[in-house]
Short mmCIF file of C-alpha atoms in Angstrom, two decimals:
data_model
loop_
_atom_site.label_atom_id
_atom_site.label_comp_id
_atom_site.label_asym_id
_atom_site.label_seq_id
_atom_site.Cartn_x
_atom_site.Cartn_y
_atom_site.Cartn_z
CA MET A 226 0.00 0.00 0.00
CA GLY A 227 1.17 3.54 -0.73
CA PRO A 228 1.35 6.34 1.76
CA SER A 229 -1.94 7.68 3.12
CA ALA A 230 -3.47 10.88 1.83
CA GLN A 231 -2.61 12.61 5.14
CA ALA A 232 1.04 11.50 4.89
CA GLN A 233 1.20 12.76 1.34
CA THR A 234 -0.22 16.06 2.47
CA ASP A 235 2.38 16.30 5.29
CA VAL A 236 5.21 15.61 2.88
CA ALA A 237 3.94 18.14 0.43
CA ALA A 238 3.57 20.68 3.21
CA GLU A 239 7.14 20.08 4.37
CA GLU A 240 8.43 20.46 0.84
CA MET A 241 6.73 23.85 0.71
CA VAL A 242 8.57 25.09 3.89
CA PRO A 243 11.35 27.54 2.91
CA ALA A 244 14.86 26.12 3.38
CA GLY A 245 15.87 28.76 5.95
CA ARG A 246 12.92 27.96 8.18
CA PHE A 247 13.55 24.23 7.88
CA TRP A 248 17.19 24.48 9.00
CA GLY A 249 16.22 26.94 11.69
CA ARG A 250 13.90 24.32 13.14
CA LYS A 251 16.68 21.72 13.12
CA MET A 252 19.08 24.04 14.91
CA LEU A 253 16.46 24.89 17.51
CA LEU A 254 15.80 21.19 18.08
CA SER A 255 19.54 20.56 18.48
CA LEU A 256 19.87 23.34 21.05
CA LEU A 257 16.92 22.01 23.02
CA LEU A 258 18.49 18.53 23.09
CA LEU A 259 21.82 20.01 24.17
CA ILE A 260 20.15 21.75 27.12
CA ILE A 261 18.22 18.62 28.09
CA CYS A 262 21.17 16.24 27.68
CA PRO A 263 24.42 18.21 27.43
CA SER A 264 26.89 15.35 27.88
CA SER A 265 25.56 13.47 24.86
CA PHE A 266 26.91 16.15 22.53
CA LEU A 267 30.40 16.19 24.02
CA SER A 268 33.04 13.84 22.74
CA ILE A 269 35.55 14.25 25.59
CA LYS A 270 38.10 11.45 25.65
CA VAL A 271 38.87 10.79 29.31
CA SER A 272 41.41 8.24 30.50
CA PRO A 273 39.82 5.26 32.29
CA LEU A 274 42.38 6.01 35.01
CA ILE A 275 40.47 9.20 35.86
CA GLU A 276 37.62 8.29 38.18
CA ARG A 277 34.43 10.28 37.53
CA ILE A 278 32.50 10.79 40.77
CA SER A 279 28.93 12.03 41.17
CA ASP A 280 27.77 10.46 44.44
CA HIS A 281 28.82 11.69 47.90
CA LYS A 282 29.23 8.15 49.23
CA ASP A 283 31.52 7.25 46.35
CA PHE A 284 33.52 10.40 47.01
CA LYS A 285 33.99 9.55 50.70
CA LYS A 286 34.97 6.01 49.77
CA LEU A 287 37.56 7.36 47.32
CA LEU A 288 39.17 9.51 50.00
CA ARG A 289 39.00 6.70 52.54
CA THR A 290 40.77 4.18 50.30
CA ARG A 291 43.29 6.39 48.49
CA ASN A 292 46.03 8.45 50.11
CA ASN A 293 47.01 10.81 47.28
CA VAL A 294 44.05 12.17 45.31
CA LEU A 295 43.77 15.15 42.95
CA VAL A 296 40.17 16.14 42.12
CA LEU A 297 39.13 18.34 39.20
CA TYR A 298 35.90 20.22 39.88
CA SER A 299 34.32 21.88 36.83
CA LYS A 300 31.28 24.14 36.43
CA SER A 301 30.37 22.15 33.31
CA ALA A 302 31.68 19.31 31.18
CA SER A 303 32.60 21.57 28.29
CA VAL A 304 34.96 23.81 30.30
CA ALA A 305 36.75 20.71 31.61
CA GLU A 306 37.62 19.32 28.18
CA GLN A 307 41.15 20.74 27.80
CA GLN A 308 42.06 20.09 31.43
CA LEU A 309 40.85 16.48 31.17
CA LYS A 310 43.04 15.93 28.12
CA LEU A 311 46.05 17.05 30.15
CA LEU A 312 45.07 14.97 33.19
CA SER A 313 44.47 11.91 31.00
CA ASN A 314 48.09 12.04 29.88
CA ILE A 315 49.27 12.52 33.46
CA ALA A 316 47.19 9.66 34.88
CA GLN A 317 49.33 7.00 33.22
CA ASP A 318 52.55 8.55 34.51
CA VAL A 319 51.40 8.61 38.14
CA LYS A 320 49.58 5.28 38.07
CA GLY A 321 50.05 3.48 41.37
CA ARG A 322 51.26 6.63 43.12
CA ALA A 323 48.29 8.98 42.82
CA THR A 324 44.60 8.98 41.88
CA LEU A 325 42.92 11.53 39.60
CA SER A 326 39.19 12.19 39.74
CA TRP A 327 36.66 14.48 38.01
CA ILE A 328 33.47 15.97 39.43
CA ASP A 329 31.24 17.91 36.99
CA CYS A 330 29.44 20.36 39.30
CA GLY A 331 27.03 21.34 36.54
CA ASP A 332 25.60 17.87 36.03
CA GLY A 333 22.59 16.61 38.02
CA GLU A 334 23.65 14.48 40.98
CA SER A 335 27.20 15.88 40.93
CA ARG A 336 25.79 19.35 41.66
CA LYS A 337 24.56 18.07 45.05
CA LEU A 338 27.98 16.59 45.77
CA CYS A 339 29.73 19.90 45.06
CA LYS A 340 27.32 21.70 47.44
CA LYS A 341 27.99 19.14 50.19
CA VAL A 342 31.75 19.56 49.95
CA LYS A 343 31.32 23.35 49.54
CA VAL A 344 33.18 23.65 46.25
CA ASP A 345 31.92 26.06 43.59
CA PRO A 346 34.17 26.14 40.50
CA SER A 347 31.81 28.65 38.81
CA LYS A 348 33.41 31.32 41.00
CA LYS A 349 36.77 30.64 39.37
CA PRO A 350 37.65 32.63 36.21
CA ASN A 351 38.09 29.46 34.16
CA GLY A 352 35.29 27.49 35.85
CA LEU A 353 37.77 24.90 37.19
CA GLU A 354 39.20 24.06 40.57
CA LEU A 355 41.92 21.50 41.38
CA LEU A 356 41.97 20.31 44.99
CA HIS A 357 44.31 17.77 46.55
CA TYR A 358 43.38 15.29 49.28
CA LYS A 359 45.93 13.43 51.38
CA ASP A 360 45.29 10.61 53.84
CA GLY A 361 41.51 11.03 53.58
CA THR A 362 41.30 14.78 54.17
CA PHE A 363 41.70 18.01 52.22
CA HIS A 364 45.37 18.91 51.84
CA THR A 365 45.73 21.91 49.56
CA GLU A 366 44.48 23.72 46.47
CA TYR A 367 46.77 23.10 43.53
CA ASN A 368 48.18 26.51 42.64
CA ARG A 369 51.35 25.58 40.81
CA PRO A 370 51.67 25.93 37.00
CA ASN A 371 49.06 23.97 35.07
CA THR A 372 51.65 22.02 33.10
CA TYR A 373 52.32 18.32 32.62
CA LYS A 374 55.73 18.51 34.29
CA SER A 375 54.58 20.50 37.34
CA LEU A 376 51.47 18.38 37.92
CA VAL A 377 53.42 15.12 37.71
CA ALA A 378 56.09 16.45 40.08
CA PHE A 379 53.38 17.56 42.53
CA LEU A 380 51.55 14.22 42.47
CA ARG A 381 54.78 12.29 42.97
CA ASP A 382 55.58 14.41 46.03
CA PRO A 383 52.67 16.66 47.11
CA GLU A 384 54.73 18.20 49.90
CA GLY A 385 57.94 18.57 47.90
CA ALA A 386 59.53 21.82 46.80
CA PRO A 387 58.35 23.35 43.48
CA LEU A 388 60.44 22.80 40.36
CA TRP A 389 63.12 25.38 39.64
CA GLU A 390 61.30 26.56 36.50
CA GLU A 391 58.22 27.34 38.60
CA ASN A 392 60.09 30.18 40.29
CA PRO A 393 59.12 33.41 38.45
CA GLU A 394 62.59 34.79 39.14
CA ALA A 395 64.08 31.91 37.13
CA LYS A 396 62.11 32.77 33.97
CA ASP A 397 65.27 33.74 32.08
CA VAL A 398 67.05 30.47 32.82
CA VAL A 399 66.63 28.01 29.94
CA HIS A 400 65.20 24.92 31.63
CA ILE A 401 66.13 21.66 29.87
CA ASP A 402 64.04 18.52 30.42
CA ASN A 403 65.83 15.83 28.42
CA GLU A 404 68.89 14.91 26.37
CA LYS A 405 67.19 15.77 23.06
CA GLU A 406 66.52 19.34 24.21
CA LEU A 407 70.10 19.68 25.42
CA ARG A 408 71.54 18.52 22.08
CA LYS A 409 69.23 20.88 20.20
CA LEU A 410 70.24 23.86 22.34
CA LEU A 411 73.95 23.17 21.91
CA LYS A 412 73.53 22.79 18.15
CA LYS A 413 71.61 26.00 17.52
CA GLU A 414 73.05 28.36 20.17
CA ASP A 415 75.91 30.63 19.05
CA ARG A 416 76.03 32.72 22.21
CA PRO A 417 78.30 31.74 25.15
CA LEU A 418 76.39 29.32 27.34
CA LEU A 419 76.57 28.13 30.94
CA MET A 420 74.85 24.84 31.72
CA MET A 421 74.16 23.95 35.34
CA PHE A 422 73.65 20.23 35.95
CA TYR A 423 71.93 19.95 39.33
CA ALA A 424 69.90 17.72 41.64
CA PRO A 425 66.72 19.06 43.33
CA TRP A 426 67.92 18.04 46.82
CA CYS A 427 71.43 19.49 46.46
CA GLY A 428 72.09 22.22 49.06
CA VAL A 429 74.98 23.82 47.14
CA CYS A 430 72.75 23.98 44.03
CA LYS A 431 70.00 25.75 45.99
CA ARG A 432 72.47 28.33 47.30
CA LEU A 433 73.81 29.03 43.80
CA MET A 434 70.41 29.22 42.05
CA PRO A 435 69.41 32.79 43.13
CA SER A 436 72.68 34.24 41.80
CA TYR A 437 72.49 32.09 38.68
CA GLN A 438 68.94 33.14 37.80
CA GLN A 439 69.69 36.83 38.50
CA ALA A 440 72.71 36.59 36.19
CA ALA A 441 70.47 34.99 33.53
CA THR A 442 68.19 38.04 33.69
CA ASN A 443 71.03 40.58 33.75
CA LEU A 444 72.80 38.95 30.80
CA LYS A 445 69.71 38.12 28.73
CA GLY A 446 70.38 38.54 25.01
CA SER A 447 74.16 38.32 25.30
CA TYR A 448 74.64 35.05 27.16
CA VAL A 449 72.55 31.95 27.84
CA LEU A 450 72.30 30.38 31.29
CA ALA A 451 70.58 27.00 31.32
CA GLY A 452 69.76 24.39 33.94
CA MET A 453 68.96 20.67 33.91
CA ASN A 454 68.08 18.22 36.66
CA ILE A 455 70.47 15.46 35.63
CA HIS A 456 70.11 13.33 38.76
CA PRO A 457 67.54 10.75 37.43
CA PRO A 458 69.12 7.47 36.28
CA GLU A 459 68.02 7.95 32.66
CA PHE A 460 70.74 10.62 32.40
CA ASP A 461 73.61 8.35 33.46
CA ARG A 462 75.06 8.49 29.94
CA LEU A 463 75.13 12.29 30.02
CA LYS A 464 76.74 12.25 33.46
CA GLU A 465 79.48 10.02 32.10
CA GLU A 466 79.91 12.12 28.95
CA TYR A 467 80.36 15.38 30.88
CA ASN A 468 82.16 13.83 33.86
CA VAL A 469 79.48 14.82 36.37
CA LYS A 470 80.82 13.55 39.70
CA GLY A 471 78.76 15.78 41.99
CA TYR A 472 76.24 18.62 42.08
CA PRO A 473 76.21 21.26 40.88
CA THR A 474 78.43 20.76 37.83
CA VAL A 475 78.48 23.97 35.73
CA LEU A 476 79.88 23.73 32.19
CA TYR A 477 80.87 26.53 29.83
CA PHE A 478 80.18 26.19 26.08
CA GLU A 479 81.13 28.36 23.08
CA LYS A 480 79.12 27.75 19.89
CA GLY A 481 77.96 24.43 21.30
CA LYS A 482 81.48 23.25 22.11
CA TYR A 483 82.38 22.40 25.70
CA MET A 484 85.34 24.47 26.88
CA PHE A 485 85.77 23.95 30.64
CA ASN A 486 83.94 24.06 33.99
CA PHE A 487 82.82 27.05 36.05
CA GLU A 488 83.68 26.19 39.65
CA LYS A 489 82.81 29.30 41.69
CA TYR A 490 79.85 27.78 43.53
CA GLY A 491 79.54 30.69 45.96
CA ALA A 492 79.51 33.30 43.19
CA SER A 493 77.16 36.29 43.11
CA ALA A 494 75.29 37.36 39.95
CA ASN A 495 78.02 39.97 39.33
CA ASP A 496 80.75 37.36 39.81
CA ILE A 497 79.12 35.17 37.15
CA ALA A 498 78.80 38.14 34.77
CA ASP A 499 82.42 39.16 35.28
CA TRP A 500 83.62 35.60 34.70
CA LEU A 501 81.61 35.28 31.47
CA LYS A 502 83.21 38.46 30.10
CA ASN A 503 86.60 36.76 30.42
CA PRO A 504 86.03 33.02 30.92
CA GLN A 505 89.07 31.14 32.15
CA PRO A 506 89.57 27.45 32.96
CA PRO A 507 89.81 26.60 36.67
CA ILE A 508 93.30 26.93 38.12
CA PRO A 509 94.44 23.39 38.87
CA GLU A 510 95.26 22.80 42.49
CA ALA A 511 98.85 22.03 43.34
CA PRO A 512 99.27 18.28 43.34
CA GLU A 513 99.05 16.89 46.84
CA VAL A 514 102.28 15.45 48.16
CA ALA A 515 101.78 11.78 48.87
CA TRP A 516 101.70 10.95 52.57
CA ALA A 517 104.55 8.48 52.10
CA GLU A 518 106.74 11.32 50.76
CA GLN A 519 106.07 13.69 53.66
CA ASP A 520 108.50 14.07 56.53
CA ASN A 521 106.88 12.48 59.59
CA ALA A 522 107.44 9.78 62.20
CA VAL A 523 105.11 7.27 60.52
CA TYR A 524 106.83 4.36 58.73
CA HIS A 525 105.34 3.86 55.25
CA LEU A 526 105.38 0.20 54.24
CA THR A 527 105.06 -1.59 50.92
CA ASP A 528 104.21 -5.08 49.69
CA ALA A 529 107.94 -5.77 49.49
CA ASP A 530 109.08 -4.72 52.98
CA PHE A 531 105.95 -5.22 55.12
CA ASP A 532 106.75 -8.69 56.50
CA GLN A 533 110.37 -7.84 57.31
CA PHE A 534 109.35 -4.63 59.13
CA VAL A 535 106.70 -6.20 61.41
CA THR A 536 109.13 -9.04 62.21
CA GLU A 537 111.93 -6.65 63.20
CA HIS A 538 109.62 -4.47 65.33
CA PRO A 539 107.85 -6.44 68.09
CA SER A 540 105.00 -3.90 68.53
CA VAL A 541 103.55 -2.23 65.41
CA LEU A 542 100.27 -0.41 64.78
CA VAL A 543 99.46 -0.26 61.04
CA MET A 544 96.96 2.06 59.39
CA PHE A 545 95.72 0.81 56.01
CA TYR A 546 94.40 3.85 54.11
CA ALA A 547 93.33 5.25 50.75
CA PRO A 548 94.53 8.71 49.64
CA TRP A 549 90.98 9.81 48.74
CA CYS A 550 89.41 8.61 51.99
CA GLY A 551 88.00 11.51 54.04
CA HIS A 552 88.11 9.65 57.36
CA CYS A 553 91.75 8.75 56.67
CA LYS A 554 92.62 12.41 56.02
CA ASN A 555 90.92 13.42 59.26
CA MET A 556 92.88 10.80 61.20
CA LYS A 557 96.33 11.49 59.70
CA PRO A 558 97.29 14.52 61.89
CA ASP A 559 96.52 12.61 65.12
CA TYR A 560 98.29 9.52 63.82
CA GLU A 561 101.41 11.56 63.00
CA LYS A 562 101.44 13.28 66.43
CA ALA A 563 101.01 9.92 68.17
CA ALA A 564 103.90 8.50 66.10
CA GLU A 565 106.15 11.41 67.15
CA LYS A 566 105.35 10.85 70.85
CA LEU A 567 106.00 7.12 70.63
CA HIS A 568 109.19 7.75 68.64
CA ALA A 569 110.55 9.78 71.55
CA GLU A 570 110.06 6.85 73.91
CA SER A 571 111.88 3.53 73.71
CA GLY A 572 110.39 0.06 73.72
CA VAL A 573 106.77 1.23 73.38
CA GLY A 574 106.09 0.46 69.75
CA VAL A 575 105.94 2.19 66.35
CA LEU A 576 103.24 3.40 63.98
CA ALA A 577 103.22 2.45 60.31
CA ALA A 578 100.94 3.00 57.31
CA VAL A 579 100.12 1.24 54.04
CA ASP A 580 98.51 2.85 50.98
CA ALA A 581 96.07 0.04 50.23
CA THR A 582 95.32 1.39 46.75
CA VAL A 583 98.95 0.85 45.73
CA HIS A 584 100.09 -2.07 47.88
CA ARG A 585 97.15 -4.35 47.33
CA ALA A 586 98.78 -7.71 47.97
CA VAL A 587 99.41 -7.09 51.67
CA SER A 588 96.05 -5.34 52.08
CA GLU A 589 94.15 -8.25 50.54
CA ARG A 590 96.11 -10.73 52.66
CA PHE A 591 94.83 -9.04 55.81
CA HIS A 592 91.27 -8.68 54.42
CA VAL A 593 91.22 -4.87 54.34
CA THR A 594 87.86 -3.85 52.84
CA GLY A 595 87.32 -0.34 54.26
CA PHE A 596 89.37 2.71 55.17
CA PRO A 597 90.97 3.42 57.49
CA THR A 598 91.54 -0.08 58.86
CA VAL A 599 93.89 -0.14 61.86
CA LYS A 600 95.57 -3.42 62.86
CA TYR A 601 98.04 -4.28 65.61
CA PHE A 602 100.95 -6.67 64.98
CA GLU A 603 102.98 -8.31 67.73
CA ASN A 604 106.21 -10.19 66.94
CA GLY A 605 105.30 -10.32 63.25
CA GLU A 606 101.80 -11.70 63.75
CA GLU A 607 98.46 -9.92 63.41
CA LYS A 608 96.84 -9.77 66.84
CA TYR A 609 93.99 -7.22 66.88
CA THR A 610 91.92 -4.98 64.63
CA VAL A 611 91.34 -1.76 66.60
CA PRO A 612 88.69 0.44 64.95
CA HIS A 613 88.23 2.55 68.10
CA LEU A 614 91.70 4.09 67.89
CA ARG A 615 91.31 7.42 66.06
CA THR A 616 92.77 10.18 68.26
CA GLU A 617 96.35 10.91 69.33
CA GLN A 618 95.58 10.36 73.02
CA LYS A 619 93.80 7.03 72.56
CA ILE A 620 96.51 5.70 70.25
CA VAL A 621 99.35 6.59 72.64
CA GLU A 622 97.53 5.23 75.71
CA TRP A 623 96.63 1.97 73.95
CA MET A 624 100.17 1.39 72.64
CA HIS A 625 101.46 1.60 76.24
CA ASN A 626 99.11 -1.22 77.17
CA PRO A 627 97.89 -3.15 74.07
CA GLU A 628 94.84 -5.22 74.91
CA ALA A 629 91.91 -6.74 73.06
CA PRO A 630 89.48 -4.04 71.85
CA PRO A 631 85.82 -4.12 72.91
CA PRO A 632 83.72 -6.35 70.62
CA PRO A 633 82.36 -4.44 67.63
CA GLU A 634 78.75 -3.34 67.87
CA PRO A 635 76.60 -5.53 65.62
CA SER A 636 75.08 -3.86 62.57
CA TRP A 637 71.35 -3.17 62.49
CA ASP A 638 70.58 -6.24 60.40
CA GLU A 639 72.53 -8.40 62.87
CA LYS A 640 70.47 -7.30 65.88
CA PRO A 641 67.28 -9.23 66.71
CA SER A 642 64.16 -7.16 65.92
CA SER A 643 60.84 -7.27 64.10
CA VAL A 644 62.26 -5.28 61.16
CA LEU A 645 62.51 -7.24 57.90
CA HIS A 646 65.98 -6.64 56.45
CA LEU A 647 65.48 -7.11 52.72
CA VAL A 648 68.20 -7.91 50.20
CA GLY A 649 68.06 -7.86 46.40
CA GLU A 650 65.37 -9.92 44.67
CA GLU A 651 63.62 -10.90 47.91
CA PHE A 652 62.48 -7.26 48.35
CA ARG A 653 59.36 -7.43 46.18
CA GLU A 654 58.48 -11.03 47.03
CA ALA A 655 58.53 -10.39 50.79
CA LEU A 656 56.31 -7.30 50.52
CA LYS A 657 53.72 -8.98 48.26
CA LYS A 658 52.50 -10.91 51.28
CA LYS A 659 51.98 -7.80 53.42
CA LYS A 660 48.99 -5.48 53.19
CA HIS A 661 50.84 -2.54 54.77
CA SER A 662 54.62 -2.16 54.55
CA LEU A 663 56.71 0.83 55.58
CA VAL A 664 60.25 0.48 54.24
CA MET A 665 63.29 2.48 55.32
CA PHE A 666 66.04 2.81 52.71
CA TYR A 667 69.26 3.73 54.53
CA ALA A 668 73.04 3.84 54.63
CA PRO A 669 74.86 2.64 57.79
CA TRP A 670 77.06 5.77 57.87
CA CYS A 671 74.12 8.20 57.60
CA PRO A 672 73.58 10.10 60.92
CA HIS A 673 69.87 10.76 60.22
CA CYS A 674 69.42 7.04 59.58
CA LYS A 675 71.15 6.14 62.83
CA SER A 676 68.88 8.44 64.81
CA SER A 677 65.76 6.95 63.15
CA VAL A 678 66.70 3.30 63.71
CA PRO A 679 65.62 2.97 67.39
CA ASP A 680 62.16 4.50 66.78
CA PHE A 681 61.63 2.52 63.59
CA THR A 682 62.64 -0.71 65.35
CA THR A 683 60.30 -0.06 68.28
CA ALA A 684 57.45 0.72 65.86
CA ALA A 685 58.06 -2.61 64.11
CA ASP A 686 57.86 -4.42 67.45
CA THR A 687 54.44 -2.83 68.07
CA PHE A 688 52.97 -4.76 65.13
CA LYS A 689 55.10 -7.90 65.37
CA ASP A 690 52.00 -10.11 65.85
CA ASP A 691 50.17 -8.77 62.80
CA ARG A 692 51.14 -10.90 59.81
CA LYS A 693 49.74 -8.35 57.34
CA ILE A 694 51.98 -5.49 58.55
CA ALA A 695 55.72 -5.15 57.98
CA TYR A 696 58.42 -2.63 58.72
CA GLY A 697 61.25 -3.28 56.30
CA ALA A 698 64.76 -1.95 55.85
CA VAL A 699 67.10 -1.90 52.84
CA ASP A 700 70.82 -1.10 53.19
CA CYS A 701 71.50 0.77 49.96
CA THR A 702 75.28 0.49 50.37
CA LYS A 703 75.14 -3.27 49.75
CA GLU A 704 75.90 -4.18 46.15
CA LYS A 705 72.85 -6.45 45.86
CA ASN A 706 70.56 -3.60 46.95
CA GLN A 707 71.84 -0.81 44.72
CA GLY A 708 69.52 -1.74 41.85
CA VAL A 709 66.51 -1.89 44.20
CA CYS A 710 67.27 1.52 45.72
CA LYS A 711 67.64 3.08 42.28
CA GLN A 712 64.41 1.48 41.05
CA GLU A 713 62.48 2.70 44.13
CA GLY A 714 63.53 6.31 43.57
CA VAL A 715 65.88 6.65 46.55
CA GLU A 716 67.75 9.95 46.23
CA GLY A 717 68.82 10.50 49.83
CA PHE A 718 68.97 8.80 53.21
CA PRO A 719 66.84 7.87 54.92
CA THR A 720 63.93 7.47 52.46
CA PHE A 721 60.67 5.93 53.69
CA ASN A 722 58.26 4.33 51.18
CA TYR A 723 54.85 2.84 51.89
CA TYR A 724 53.77 -0.28 49.95
CA ASN A 725 50.40 -2.02 49.66
CA TYR A 726 50.90 -5.72 48.87
CA GLY A 727 54.29 -4.89 47.40
CA LYS A 728 53.01 -2.06 45.23
CA PHE A 729 54.42 1.41 45.87
CA SER A 730 51.74 3.77 47.17
CA GLU A 731 53.44 6.88 48.54
CA LYS A 732 56.44 8.34 50.29
CA TYR A 733 56.22 8.69 54.06
CA ASN A 734 57.02 12.27 55.04
CA GLY A 735 55.78 12.18 58.63
CA GLU A 736 57.77 12.48 61.84
CA ARG A 737 60.70 10.10 62.20
CA THR A 738 59.60 9.06 65.66
CA GLU A 739 58.03 5.94 67.13
CA SER A 740 54.63 7.67 67.38
CA GLY A 741 54.92 8.89 63.77
CA PHE A 742 55.80 5.46 62.37
CA VAL A 743 53.14 3.69 64.50
CA GLY A 744 50.42 6.30 63.88
CA PHE A 745 50.86 6.06 60.11
CA ILE A 746 50.19 2.31 60.05
CA LYS A 747 47.41 2.54 62.66
CA THR A 748 45.53 5.04 60.49
CA LEU A 749 45.71 2.65 57.53
CA ARG A 750 44.57 -0.30 59.65
CA GLU A 751 41.63 1.65 61.09
CA ARG A 752 40.49 2.51 57.57
CA ASP A 753 40.57 -1.18 56.72
CA GLN A 754 38.35 -1.96 59.72
CA VAL A 755 35.84 0.76 58.79
CA LYS A 756 35.73 -0.53 55.24
CA LEU A 757 35.22 -4.11 56.44
CA GLY A 758 32.42 -3.02 58.79
CA LYS A 759 30.59 -1.25 55.97
CA LYS A 760 30.85 -4.32 53.76
CA LYS A 761 29.33 -6.45 56.53
CA ASP A 762 26.48 -3.96 56.93
CA GLU A 763 25.81 -4.09 53.19
CA LEU A 764 25.66 -7.89 53.32
#
C-alpha cells in the first residue's frame, strides 16, 4: 500500500517550507536537546584512570581508600575538556602513586555533591578548581603551574619543593628537560652558554640558584644560562659524557662546544657576569704530596718490605688507608702526632701506614675492605683490629698497654628485631604478602638514619603479631641492593616508602619518631576496619 493521503499532504507541506525555516527548526531542536542532555553532545576522551565521581558516598569512599588524590571540579563538562586531556596524559605517569578524579558540578547528581563539599568552580575565572586530598582529608588547592611537568612532580611528592622553573625569578634560565633538548640547544646556540647540571635536593645547588637566575636576567640577550636536573638514572650516559661527579656541575660552552667548567659555587650574579666576560679554565690545584713522601714519624710500608718490618719491630700499629678517603685524612694529623710521641720513647712500639690502593697484595692478605683499617701486629703476627683508635691520646695510651678491643657493635641487620631486612630480589616477594609495609632505605654511615633506627625498630615491634603489617629496611650500600634503591627512587637517606601488597603507594614524610611510624600504620589499619564493617552492613 502507498502512503496515506494525510502523509502525502504532510510531505507536500514540508516540501513547501522555505529552506531557511527548515534548517532553523533543526538548529532549535539541536539546542533544546543540548540543554536537556548536554553530555551526549560532548566527545571528551577521558582516561579510564580518571575516576568520575557524582555520588557523595563514592567520594567519601575514594578519599578513605586512596592516600594521594587530585580532584578536578568543573562548572560544566565543556569547560573541563582541555584540562581532562592534560590529566588523562598525566594519569598513566602517576599510576600506582596517585589517583585523579573528576566531578562535573554542573551535572545533576554531581551538583549536590559539590554543594555538600562546599566547592563552587563557577566562581573561578576558568570554571575549574583543582583540589588535593591526602590521607583522607583536604590537603591543599593546587596553585602551581598547570603544566604536565609540574602536575606530575606535585603528584609524585605533594609536599615537595616546586620545580626550579616554577620560580618566576628563574624565567630567564633556559630549563632543559631531556637529552634531546640539550643537544638541540647546543647545536643552535651561538652565544656563550653556561649549563648547570643539578639535583633538586642538592644544598649547594639551591644556594647558587638565586645568583644564577639573576645573572640569567642581567645577561639576557648576550649570554645563555641554562639548567637541567640530571640526577635521574636515565641521564647516566650524560653524566658520564660530561664527567658529572657531583652537584652542581656547571659547564661553559662556546658555539655548542664544551670548553671547561665554572667552579665558583659561591659566586654572586656579578661574579658570574664578570667571569663570562673573560672566561678562564679553573686553576688546577697544586698536586698533593703523597703521605709516604712527607717528613713524619710514621713508617710507610710496601708489599715488598711489610713482612720484614713487622718481624723486626715487636710492637707495630698499622693504618691501612686510601689517599681519597676523608676519614683517613681526618685521622692522619693525630696519627702523625702519636707517632712522634711514641718515637721519643723507647720500647713502646711504632706506627706504620700502608697505601692500600697501591700495595694491594698485603692489604688483601689481611682482608682490608674499608678505610681506614687499623691493625696491631705483635712479633710479626696480626693480633687485633682496633677500629676505636682514632685520636692521638687514645693511640698513645693503647700502645702503652695493648689489649683486646671491645667487641664491635653488631650492625642493624645483625640485631634481633621485628624489622625485615630485605636484600636484592627478595624485596618485592617479601612485601607482596603484606597489606601494609613501611620500608626504610638507609646507609649505615648516615647520621639521620642512625637516629631513626631505634624509633623505627620499636614501631616494628608494636605490630610484630600482625602478619599483614611489615616494617622493612634496605641497606643501599650493599651491592645487591643498589639496583633496588635506584628502582624505588631513593635519592637521599633515609627514604621511607609505603607499599600495599608490594606495590608502591606513597612516600612517608611524617615524623621520624616511634609515634609517627606507628600512627601512620594505625591510620591505615583503622580505615581497613571501617571498610570491612561497611561491607558487613551491606551484606
